Amino acid sequence: MESEPVIVIHGGAWAIPDSLVASSLAGVQAAAQAGWKILSSGGSAVDAVEATIVVLENDPTFDAGTGSVLTTDGTVEMDAIIMEGENLNLGAVACLGNVKNPIRVARLVMEKTDHTLLVGQGALEFAKEIGVPTISTESLATPAGWAELERFKTYNKAVRGNFSERQGYGKLSGHDTVGCVALDKRGLLACGTSTGGITGKRCGRVGDSPLVGCGAYADKTAGAVSCTGHGESISKVCLARRILENCEQGIESEEAIQHGLSFMRRRVGNAGGAVCIDRKGNPGIGFNTARMAWAAIVRNKATSGINPGDMICFSE
Amino acid sequence: MESEPVIVIHGGAWAIPDSLVASSLAGVQAAAQAGWKILSSGGSAVDAVEATIVVLENDPTFDAGTGSVLTTDGTVEMDAIIMEGENLNLGAVACLGNVKNPIRVARLVMEKTDHTLLVGQGALEFAKEIGVPTISTESLATPAGWAELERFKTYNKAVRGNFSERQGYGKLSGHDTVGCVALDKRGLLACGTSTGGITGKRCGRVGDSPLVGCGAYADKTAGAVSCTGHGESISKVCLARRILENCEQGIESEEAIQHGLSFMRRRVGNAGGAVCIDRKGNPGIGFNTARMAWAAIVRNKATSGINPGDMICFSE
């Protein structure tokens, strides 16, 4: 029996400024359409997740791929993960610069190596060996990214010391990771997450996004999830696994997300969001930040939103 | 009320050859004594975990710190994590070369930065900035490590292609990660894991050890755990979190480990081991590999083992 395909995506949970609302909504809608095209024509959940995230990475509105924020050294270091729920196969990259689409490299790690996570220079060498074209940092960063780094440096100089510089500034800046979960007609689940991280991060810093069980997880016995928000906090609570633990206990996907986010706020503070499909195919969207851009297509019905309570229809 | 302190450690779960049995047992016993000295005199679980793992890292018997195995390029890339269960604070490093004790750098990430994981060159730069001395690759690798790399290359040349070279060889080689879990007199839990990884890994490969919820996890509401075994498999099932999920459901620590290892074997194949202390202070040791060197000190009773069923007493 064929499953009803489902796709749910997010463009990051944070205090998205009014100036980015329109482009964020248009971006997640276009990405969901790209993934849906694959799912509705019988394509795989993994293919849909990759294609969707490529659209988001190529959209400079989002902090992933083109549009990634900058490290204190003015470099771009991107993180991504992709995972399928049948055999728990996954591929991930962290601190990878100079490629257009980290999610594609993550998939190549999954399919062409015995490893699950490659980082830094080793990840870039792998990408080159396997024929992924390299591009310049300049083509990944945007004028907005450079301006944000300048604001960070000014803030940092004024109020903070050396190693713990982010603590105050973190609350002011965005964490707009992108992510996708998909269920295909064969009933297979997949998920993916991609990010440029946070402005002014130390070189070598890795947040939750590429970490299995933190930024994403997929398991046919539970569901698929992709998270966004304060990376260190999400890591501390292994948010993706925790949301799916709730699903395993029979909690509906939307409530499973809310429980996970509440647990995170209670134990380590900070906020975030997630998209989820539970093992029965129920989509879930949740965030406890001011805004999160999201889009979902289920049974040919396409909806999206950015403020709490939004339900904006668009063409699938 | 004071808690009874507990420490449980492992020196890696794999087909440990007879030639390494005596030194492995002596090594885990000495490390457990170092941690116990801190716990029994009222020191913290985090201090005990760090001190224990430093002893194991300094012992060339084990694949962590001095004695780390080599990458295909003949470099040493080490991974480590430390975590405390009260506030879920953690610090981790991955693909870090040229320091004697990665676990110390992981602790500095936890205590001196707002980040939880630093990798590669960025991790090394952080270590240097904060005053950690650097050392040469030559002083970390052993003659046995170089010989193992030669064997790997010969094997690889004979039977394997380029990217998936490890698949057959992985079964022949060791994965002797080290790890420690501790409960101190104040009732605080901590855990840590450290490794040099697997012989002939690609540069940039990160296994489970430094990944929160995979190679280690600590949470006062569940327990503390450190894992060892095939890194990619442990990552796919988030083994540390999965063992603690069992503890949260009231399953005893030893059974919680066995359930976790059985799940891993069933879903992704491959074997491993773990040490655990549940929230009530019950120690647990388990492995489904041929051997795992372990040591535990509970109520002044010191025991260790390496073969299934071993219970060797030593002086605490």
XYZ file of C-alpha atoms in Angstrom, chain A residues 83 85-90 95 112-120 122-123 125-126 129-130 160 162-167 198 201-206 211-214 217 219-221 232 235-238 241-242 245 248-249 263 267-268, chain B residues 83 85-90 95 112-120 122-123 125-126 129-130 160 162-167 198 201-206 211-214 217 219-221 232 235-238 241-242 245 248-249 263 267-268:
116
model
C 19.583 10.673 7.701
C 14.905 6.146 9.067
C 14.885 2.611 7.627
C 18.457 1.538 8.410
C 19.520 4.621 10.392
C 22.087 5.526 7.734
C 23.394 9.048 7.984
C 33.107 23.179 9.721
C 30.309 6.842 -0.432
C 32.161 6.313 2.865
C 32.025 4.033 5.896
C 31.984 7.100 8.094
C 29.072 9.187 9.357
C 30.711 12.545 10.144
C 33.615 14.343 8.469
C 34.815 17.714 9.734
C 37.052 20.619 8.760
C 39.255 16.487 6.014
C 35.651 17.098 4.947
C 39.439 17.125 0.995
C 36.763 14.440 0.703
C 38.278 14.001 -4.128
C 34.758 13.034 -5.019
C 32.819 41.122 26.712
C 37.797 36.792 25.223
C 36.474 33.240 25.457
C 32.881 33.651 26.548
C 32.154 36.473 24.166
C 28.914 35.156 22.790
C 26.814 34.986 25.920
C 26.130 31.782 14.483
C 31.506 31.903 16.383
C 35.041 30.680 17.042
C 36.601 28.799 14.155
C 35.974 25.124 14.809
C 32.717 25.650 16.716
C 30.086 23.040 15.926
C 25.061 16.075 15.292
C 22.913 12.966 15.081
C 20.181 13.014 17.732
C 20.674 16.743 18.328
C 17.140 12.160 13.679
C 13.900 6.252 12.767
C 11.001 4.314 11.234
C 9.910 3.187 14.702
C 24.621 24.466 22.404
C 23.037 19.646 21.969
C 22.864 19.481 25.759
C 19.393 17.928 25.667
C 19.811 15.890 22.426
C 16.156 12.181 19.999
C 14.144 13.579 22.878
C 11.324 9.510 22.410
C 7.750 6.512 20.597
C 5.618 6.839 23.701
C 12.269 20.371 28.634
C 16.863 22.389 32.023
C 19.252 24.635 30.077
C 29.745 16.188 30.710
C 24.608 15.676 34.910
C 23.343 18.541 37.061
C 23.027 21.287 34.433
C 23.895 19.200 31.358
C 27.050 21.239 30.790
C 29.496 19.650 28.416
C 39.981 15.869 15.270
C 35.893 28.682 29.300
C 33.689 29.024 26.227
C 30.002 29.345 25.348
C 30.428 26.477 22.928
C 30.101 22.729 23.480
C 32.159 21.276 20.618
C 35.276 22.571 18.892
C 36.885 20.629 16.042
C 40.050 20.491 13.975
C 39.917 25.690 15.559
C 40.122 23.339 18.535
C 43.959 27.220 18.171
C 41.719 27.393 21.236
C 45.290 30.431 23.197
C 44.346 29.110 26.602
C 39.453 -2.500 -1.238
C 38.925 4.133 -2.378
C 36.168 5.559 -0.202
C 34.716 2.586 1.581
C 38.066 1.091 2.446
C 37.358 0.358 6.070
C 34.434 -2.016 5.766
C 40.305 3.864 14.242
C 40.465 6.576 9.237
C 40.135 9.450 6.773
C 41.386 12.772 8.070
C 38.381 14.581 9.486
C 36.488 11.411 10.466
C 34.673 11.735 13.769
C 29.269 13.347 20.283
C 26.836 14.112 23.091
C 24.268 11.342 23.445
C 26.384 8.957 21.354
C 25.795 11.412 28.334
C 21.762 13.604 33.366
C 20.836 13.578 37.065
C 17.346 12.357 36.197
C 29.525 4.874 13.284
C 26.291 7.221 16.451
C 23.439 5.825 14.360
C 21.570 4.644 17.457
C 22.680 7.469 19.846
C 21.050 8.459 25.286
C 19.376 5.179 24.472
C 16.316 6.238 28.256
C 14.723 6.578 32.992
C 12.155 3.842 32.531
C 19.155 -2.675 19.881
C 19.258 -2.279 13.828
C 22.732 -1.519 12.477
